Amino acid sequence: MRLAVLVSGSGTNLQALLDAVDAGGAPFEVVVVGADRDGTGGAERAAARGVPTFVCRVPDFDSRADWDAALARLLAEHSPDLVVSAGFMKVLGPEVLAGVRVVNTHPALLPSFPGAHGVRDALAHGVRVTGCTCHWVDDGVDTGPIIDQRAVRVEDGDTLESLHERIKVEERRMLVEVLTHLAADRSWR
Ligand code: GRF
C-alpha cells in the first residue's frame, strides 16, 4: 500500500511508519511526505530516509481552492493508495478528497475535543480519560467515520506536554496497526 504522509510538525507519527517499514514486514511503504510549511521535522525525517518530500504552503496561492488543487496534483504525482494526515494542521479541500482516501490521527477521543487543540481542551475540561482517534477524513473538522481509538488516563499533575507525549505513544502504535489492517482489507477503496 503506497502511503503519502502529510505533516506540519515534528513527524514522530511519520517516523513510526518509517520504522515499521524498516523493521520489515510492514504491508505499506511511504512514497512521499508533504508539508504545509518549511522546516518541519517531518520533512527532515523523510529526507534522512531518502523519501521524496514537497512543501505546499497556503500563502503561496491566491486562494485556498488553488492550494487544494496544487496539493491534489502534488499527491497524485506519487500515485498513493492512501493519504495519512499525521499531525497535518490544515483542513483538506474537495479536490484532494475527491482524488484519494485520507486517514487522520487526532490526539483526543472524538467526537469529544475536535480541532487543533484536542489535548489542551480535554485537559481544561477535566476529563480523567482521553486518548487518540484514527478516522477517515471527510469535509468537516475531525468528523469522519472512526476507524480506531486508544484510551489514555489523565494523571494528577499532568501538563499539556506530559499528557500529549503519553497520547502520542499510543497514537503511533494505533496508526501503524490501523494502516497494517487497511493494507490487508482493501474494501475501503
Ligand atoms: C499528534 O499528536 C497529532 O495528532 C497532532 O499533532 C501531533 C503531531 O505529532 N495533531 P508528530 O508531528 O507526528 O510528532
mmCIF file of C-alpha atoms and ligand atoms in Angstrom:
data_model
loop_
_atom_site.group_PDB
_atom_site.id
_atom_site.type_symbol
_atom_site.label_atom_id
_atom_site.label_comp_id
_atom_site.label_asym_id
_atom_site.label_seq_id
_atom_site.Cartn_x
_atom_site.Cartn_y
_atom_site.Cartn_z
ATOM 1 C CA MET A 1 0.000 0.000 0.000
ATOM 2 C CA ARG A 2 1.545 3.268 -1.174
ATOM 3 C CA LEU A 3 1.217 5.955 1.523
ATOM 4 C CA ALA A 4 1.564 9.699 1.131
ATOM 5 C CA VAL A 5 2.046 11.274 4.566
ATOM 6 C CA LEU A 6 1.168 14.908 5.316
ATOM 7 C CA VAL A 7 2.929 16.623 8.240
ATOM 8 C CA SER A 8 3.157 20.044 9.887
ATOM 9 C CA GLY A 9 5.383 19.289 12.856
ATOM 10 C CA SER A 10 7.961 17.018 14.383
ATOM 11 C CA GLY A 11 6.842 13.948 12.445
ATOM 12 C CA THR A 12 7.067 11.270 15.126
ATOM 13 C CA ASN A 13 3.956 9.580 13.724
ATOM 14 C CA LEU A 14 5.655 9.535 10.321
ATOM 15 C CA GLN A 15 8.769 8.123 11.996
ATOM 16 C CA ALA A 16 6.720 5.268 13.456
ATOM 17 C CA LEU A 17 5.590 4.365 9.928
ATOM 18 C CA LEU A 18 9.149 4.562 8.570
ATOM 19 C CA ASP A 19 10.406 2.437 11.476
ATOM 20 C CA ALA A 20 7.700 -0.161 10.811
ATOM 21 C CA VAL A 21 8.822 -0.343 7.167
ATOM 22 C CA ASP A 22 12.486 -0.611 8.186
ATOM 23 C CA ALA A 23 11.701 -3.381 10.683
ATOM 24 C CA GLY A 24 10.477 -5.451 7.732
ATOM 25 C CA GLY A 25 7.113 -6.994 7.034
ATOM 26 C CA ALA A 26 5.017 -3.825 7.015
ATOM 27 C CA PRO A 27 2.444 -4.085 4.203
ATOM 28 C CA PHE A 28 2.916 -0.414 3.295
ATOM 29 C CA GLU A 29 5.582 1.992 2.097
ATOM 30 C CA VAL A 30 5.879 5.783 2.416
ATOM 31 C CA VAL A 31 6.238 7.107 -1.151
ATOM 32 C CA VAL A 32 6.143 10.839 -0.407
ATOM 33 C CA VAL A 33 5.920 13.251 2.534
ATOM 34 C CA GLY A 34 4.232 16.620 2.093
ATOM 35 C CA ALA A 35 4.279 19.595 4.468
ATOM 36 C CA ASP A 36 2.293 22.823 4.621
ATOM 37 C CA ARG A 37 5.298 24.812 5.890
ATOM 38 C CA ASP A 38 9.061 24.960 5.552
ATOM 39 C CA GLY A 39 11.447 23.377 8.011
ATOM 40 C CA THR A 40 9.291 20.670 9.562
ATOM 41 C CA GLY A 41 10.891 17.850 11.496
ATOM 42 C CA GLY A 42 8.695 15.517 9.483
ATOM 43 C CA ALA A 43 10.254 16.573 6.172
ATOM 44 C CA GLU A 44 13.719 16.212 7.722
ATOM 45 C CA ARG A 45 12.924 12.687 8.842
ATOM 46 C CA ALA A 46 11.698 11.836 5.351
ATOM 47 C CA ALA A 47 14.742 13.337 3.653
ATOM 48 C CA ALA A 48 17.079 11.475 6.026
ATOM 49 C CA ARG A 49 15.405 8.266 4.925
ATOM 50 C CA GLY A 50 15.513 9.121 1.207
ATOM 51 C CA VAL A 51 11.738 9.612 0.902
ATOM 52 C CA PRO A 52 10.730 12.373 -1.567
ATOM 53 C CA THR A 53 9.257 15.489 0.028
ATOM 54 C CA PHE A 54 7.338 18.564 -1.034
ATOM 55 C CA VAL A 55 6.121 21.747 0.634
ATOM 56 C CA CYS A 56 2.765 23.222 -0.338
ATOM 57 C CA ARG A 57 2.090 26.475 1.546
ATOM 58 C CA VAL A 58 -1.305 28.174 1.614
ATOM 59 C CA PRO A 59 0.209 31.715 1.458
ATOM 60 C CA ASP A 60 1.878 30.870 -1.857
ATOM 61 C CA PHE A 61 -1.520 30.660 -3.594
ATOM 62 C CA ASP A 62 -4.199 33.196 -4.476
ATOM 63 C CA SER A 63 -6.927 31.159 -2.861
ATOM 64 C CA ARG A 64 -7.487 28.153 -0.662
ATOM 65 C CA ALA A 65 -9.014 26.406 -3.695
ATOM 66 C CA ASP A 66 -5.794 26.926 -5.672
ATOM 67 C CA TRP A 67 -3.796 25.492 -2.761
ATOM 68 C CA ASP A 68 -6.116 22.494 -2.607
ATOM 69 C CA ALA A 69 -5.724 21.885 -6.358
ATOM 70 C CA ALA A 70 -1.930 22.148 -6.141
ATOM 71 C CA LEU A 71 -1.814 19.756 -3.184
ATOM 72 C CA ALA A 72 -4.031 17.300 -5.075
ATOM 73 C CA ARG A 73 -1.639 17.435 -8.055
ATOM 74 C CA LEU A 74 1.474 17.003 -5.909
ATOM 75 C CA LEU A 75 -0.042 13.980 -4.204
ATOM 76 C CA ALA A 76 -1.264 12.448 -7.482
ATOM 77 C CA GLU A 77 2.273 12.560 -8.917
ATOM 78 C CA HIS A 78 3.154 9.781 -6.469
ATOM 79 C CA SER A 79 0.018 7.652 -7.052
ATOM 80 C CA PRO A 80 -0.689 6.979 -3.379
ATOM 81 C CA ASP A 81 -3.280 4.361 -2.429
ATOM 82 C CA LEU A 82 -3.966 6.296 0.754
ATOM 83 C CA VAL A 83 -3.011 9.651 2.286
ATOM 84 C CA VAL A 84 -2.172 9.842 6.004
ATOM 85 C CA SER A 85 -2.688 13.174 7.726
ATOM 86 C CA ALA A 86 -0.216 12.754 10.606
ATOM 87 C CA GLY A 87 -0.154 15.993 12.541
ATOM 88 C CA PHE A 88 -1.101 17.986 9.419
ATOM 89 C CA MET A 89 -2.655 21.210 10.704
ATOM 90 C CA LYS A 90 -4.735 22.132 7.662
ATOM 91 C CA VAL A 91 -8.267 21.189 6.653
ATOM 92 C CA LEU A 92 -8.087 19.360 3.325
ATOM 93 C CA GLY A 93 -10.190 20.674 0.456
ATOM 94 C CA PRO A 94 -12.564 18.990 -2.014
ATOM 95 C CA GLU A 95 -10.018 18.333 -4.776
ATOM 96 C CA VAL A 96 -7.702 16.384 -2.510
ATOM 97 C CA LEU A 97 -10.597 14.473 -1.000
ATOM 98 C CA ALA A 98 -12.086 13.644 -4.407
ATOM 99 C CA GLY A 99 -8.830 12.082 -5.563
ATOM 100 C CA VAL A 100 -7.814 9.794 -2.718
ATOM 101 C CA ARG A 101 -8.991 8.450 0.643
ATOM 102 C CA VAL A 102 -7.397 10.144 3.637
ATOM 103 C CA VAL A 103 -7.000 8.985 7.240
ATOM 104 C CA ASN A 104 -6.218 11.384 10.060
ATOM 105 C CA THR A 105 -4.872 10.857 13.536
ATOM 106 C CA HIS A 106 -6.240 13.108 16.285
ATOM 107 C CA PRO A 107 -4.973 13.397 19.880
ATOM 108 C CA ALA A 108 -8.342 13.066 21.650
ATOM 109 C CA LEU A 109 -11.267 10.659 21.803
ATOM 110 C CA LEU A 110 -13.537 12.004 19.067
ATOM 111 C CA PRO A 111 -16.237 13.187 18.849
ATOM 112 C CA SER A 112 -15.018 14.953 22.012
ATOM 113 C CA PHE A 113 -12.452 17.718 21.594
ATOM 114 C CA PRO A 114 -12.100 18.073 17.806
ATOM 115 C CA GLY A 115 -9.950 20.808 16.271
ATOM 116 C CA ALA A 116 -6.399 21.994 16.645
ATOM 117 C CA HIS A 117 -6.263 21.878 20.466
ATOM 118 C CA GLY A 118 -7.640 18.460 21.374
ATOM 119 C CA VAL A 119 -5.158 17.758 24.165
ATOM 120 C CA ARG A 120 -5.454 21.223 25.718
ATOM 121 C CA ASP A 121 -9.247 21.201 25.542
ATOM 122 C CA ALA A 122 -9.540 17.744 27.124
ATOM 123 C CA LEU A 123 -7.176 18.747 29.954
ATOM 124 C CA ALA A 124 -9.029 22.022 30.512
ATOM 125 C CA HIS A 125 -12.360 20.193 30.670
ATOM 126 C CA GLY A 126 -11.010 17.965 33.437
ATOM 127 C CA VAL A 127 -11.630 14.569 31.826
ATOM 128 C CA ARG A 128 -9.910 11.657 33.552
ATOM 129 C CA VAL A 129 -9.572 9.605 30.373
ATOM 130 C CA THR A 130 -8.661 10.924 26.948
ATOM 131 C CA GLY A 131 -6.697 9.335 24.121
ATOM 132 C CA CYS A 132 -6.424 9.332 20.364
ATOM 133 C CA THR A 133 -8.548 8.559 17.332
ATOM 134 C CA CYS A 134 -7.799 7.447 13.810
ATOM 135 C CA HIS A 135 -10.605 8.332 11.401
ATOM 136 C CA TRP A 136 -11.466 8.767 7.749
ATOM 137 C CA VAL A 137 -11.300 12.383 6.648
ATOM 138 C CA ASP A 138 -14.459 13.995 5.312
ATOM 139 C CA ASP A 139 -15.193 17.652 4.628
ATOM 140 C CA GLY A 140 -15.634 18.515 8.322
ATOM 141 C CA VAL A 141 -13.106 19.119 11.071
ATOM 142 C CA ASP A 142 -12.366 15.738 12.701
ATOM 143 C CA THR A 143 -15.879 14.493 11.869
ATOM 144 C CA GLY A 144 -15.253 11.487 9.597
ATOM 145 C CA PRO A 145 -16.018 7.840 10.458
ATOM 146 C CA ILE A 146 -13.892 6.490 13.307
ATOM 147 C CA ILE A 147 -11.531 3.617 12.483
ATOM 148 C CA ASP A 148 -9.839 3.047 15.858
ATOM 149 C CA GLN A 149 -9.261 4.694 19.224
ATOM 150 C CA ARG A 150 -6.921 4.248 22.210
ATOM 151 C CA ALA A 151 -7.586 5.481 25.735
ATOM 152 C CA VAL A 152 -5.025 7.294 27.902
ATOM 153 C CA ARG A 153 -5.604 8.186 31.574
ATOM 154 C CA VAL A 154 -5.045 11.741 32.696
ATOM 155 C CA GLU A 155 -2.696 11.640 35.707
ATOM 156 C CA ASP A 156 -2.692 14.108 38.585
ATOM 157 C CA GLY A 157 -0.246 16.871 37.749
ATOM 158 C CA ASP A 158 -0.311 16.227 34.017
ATOM 159 C CA THR A 159 0.686 19.184 31.887
ATOM 160 C CA LEU A 160 -0.258 19.681 28.263
ATOM 161 C CA GLU A 161 3.186 18.378 27.314
ATOM 162 C CA SER A 162 3.263 15.313 29.569
ATOM 163 C CA LEU A 163 -0.245 14.274 28.555
ATOM 164 C CA HIS A 164 0.391 14.822 24.842
ATOM 165 C CA GLU A 165 3.598 12.756 24.993
ATOM 166 C CA ARG A 166 1.733 9.779 26.532
ATOM 167 C CA ILE A 167 -1.060 10.151 23.959
ATOM 168 C CA LYS A 168 1.494 10.187 21.154
ATOM 169 C CA VAL A 169 2.978 6.878 22.309
ATOM 170 C CA GLU A 170 -0.461 5.296 21.849
ATOM 171 C CA GLU A 171 -1.137 7.304 18.687
ATOM 172 C CA ARG A 172 1.960 5.967 16.930
ATOM 173 C CA ARG A 173 1.091 2.344 17.802
ATOM 174 C CA MET A 174 -2.504 2.854 16.711
ATOM 175 C CA LEU A 175 -1.509 4.390 13.385
ATOM 176 C CA VAL A 176 0.836 1.525 12.459
ATOM 177 C CA GLU A 177 -1.818 -1.033 13.425
ATOM 178 C CA VAL A 178 -4.604 0.757 11.553
ATOM 179 C CA LEU A 179 -2.546 1.039 8.368
ATOM 180 C CA THR A 180 -1.484 -2.602 8.618
ATOM 181 C CA HIS A 181 -5.157 -3.520 8.874
ATOM 182 C CA LEU A 182 -6.192 -1.234 5.999
ATOM 183 C CA ALA A 183 -3.484 -2.738 3.802
ATOM 184 C CA ALA A 184 -4.861 -6.216 4.421
ATOM 185 C CA ASP A 185 -8.527 -5.314 3.911
ATOM 186 C CA ARG A 186 -8.901 -3.051 0.884
ATOM 187 C CA SER A 187 -12.714 -2.994 0.985
ATOM 188 C CA TRP A 188 -12.473 0.755 1.760
ATOM 189 C CA ARG A 189 -11.109 1.534 -1.720
HETATM 190 C C1 GRF B 1 -0.090 14.397 17.008
HETATM 191 O O1 GRF B 1 -0.495 14.217 18.340
HETATM 192 C C2 GRF B 1 -1.244 14.726 16.110
HETATM 193 O O2 GRF B 1 -2.395 14.004 16.387
HETATM 194 C C3 GRF B 1 -1.432 16.194 16.462
HETATM 195 O O3 GRF B 1 -0.121 16.696 16.486
HETATM 196 C C4 GRF B 1 0.757 15.648 16.847
HETATM 197 C C5 GRF B 1 1.781 15.512 15.752
HETATM 198 O O4 GRF B 1 2.890 14.841 16.197
HETATM 199 N N1 GRF B 1 -2.303 16.857 15.550
HETATM 200 P P1 GRF B 1 4.075 14.443 15.231
HETATM 201 O O5 GRF B 1 4.363 15.614 14.299
HETATM 202 O O6 GRF B 1 3.669 13.208 14.452
HETATM 203 O O7 GRF B 1 5.229 14.160 16.146
#
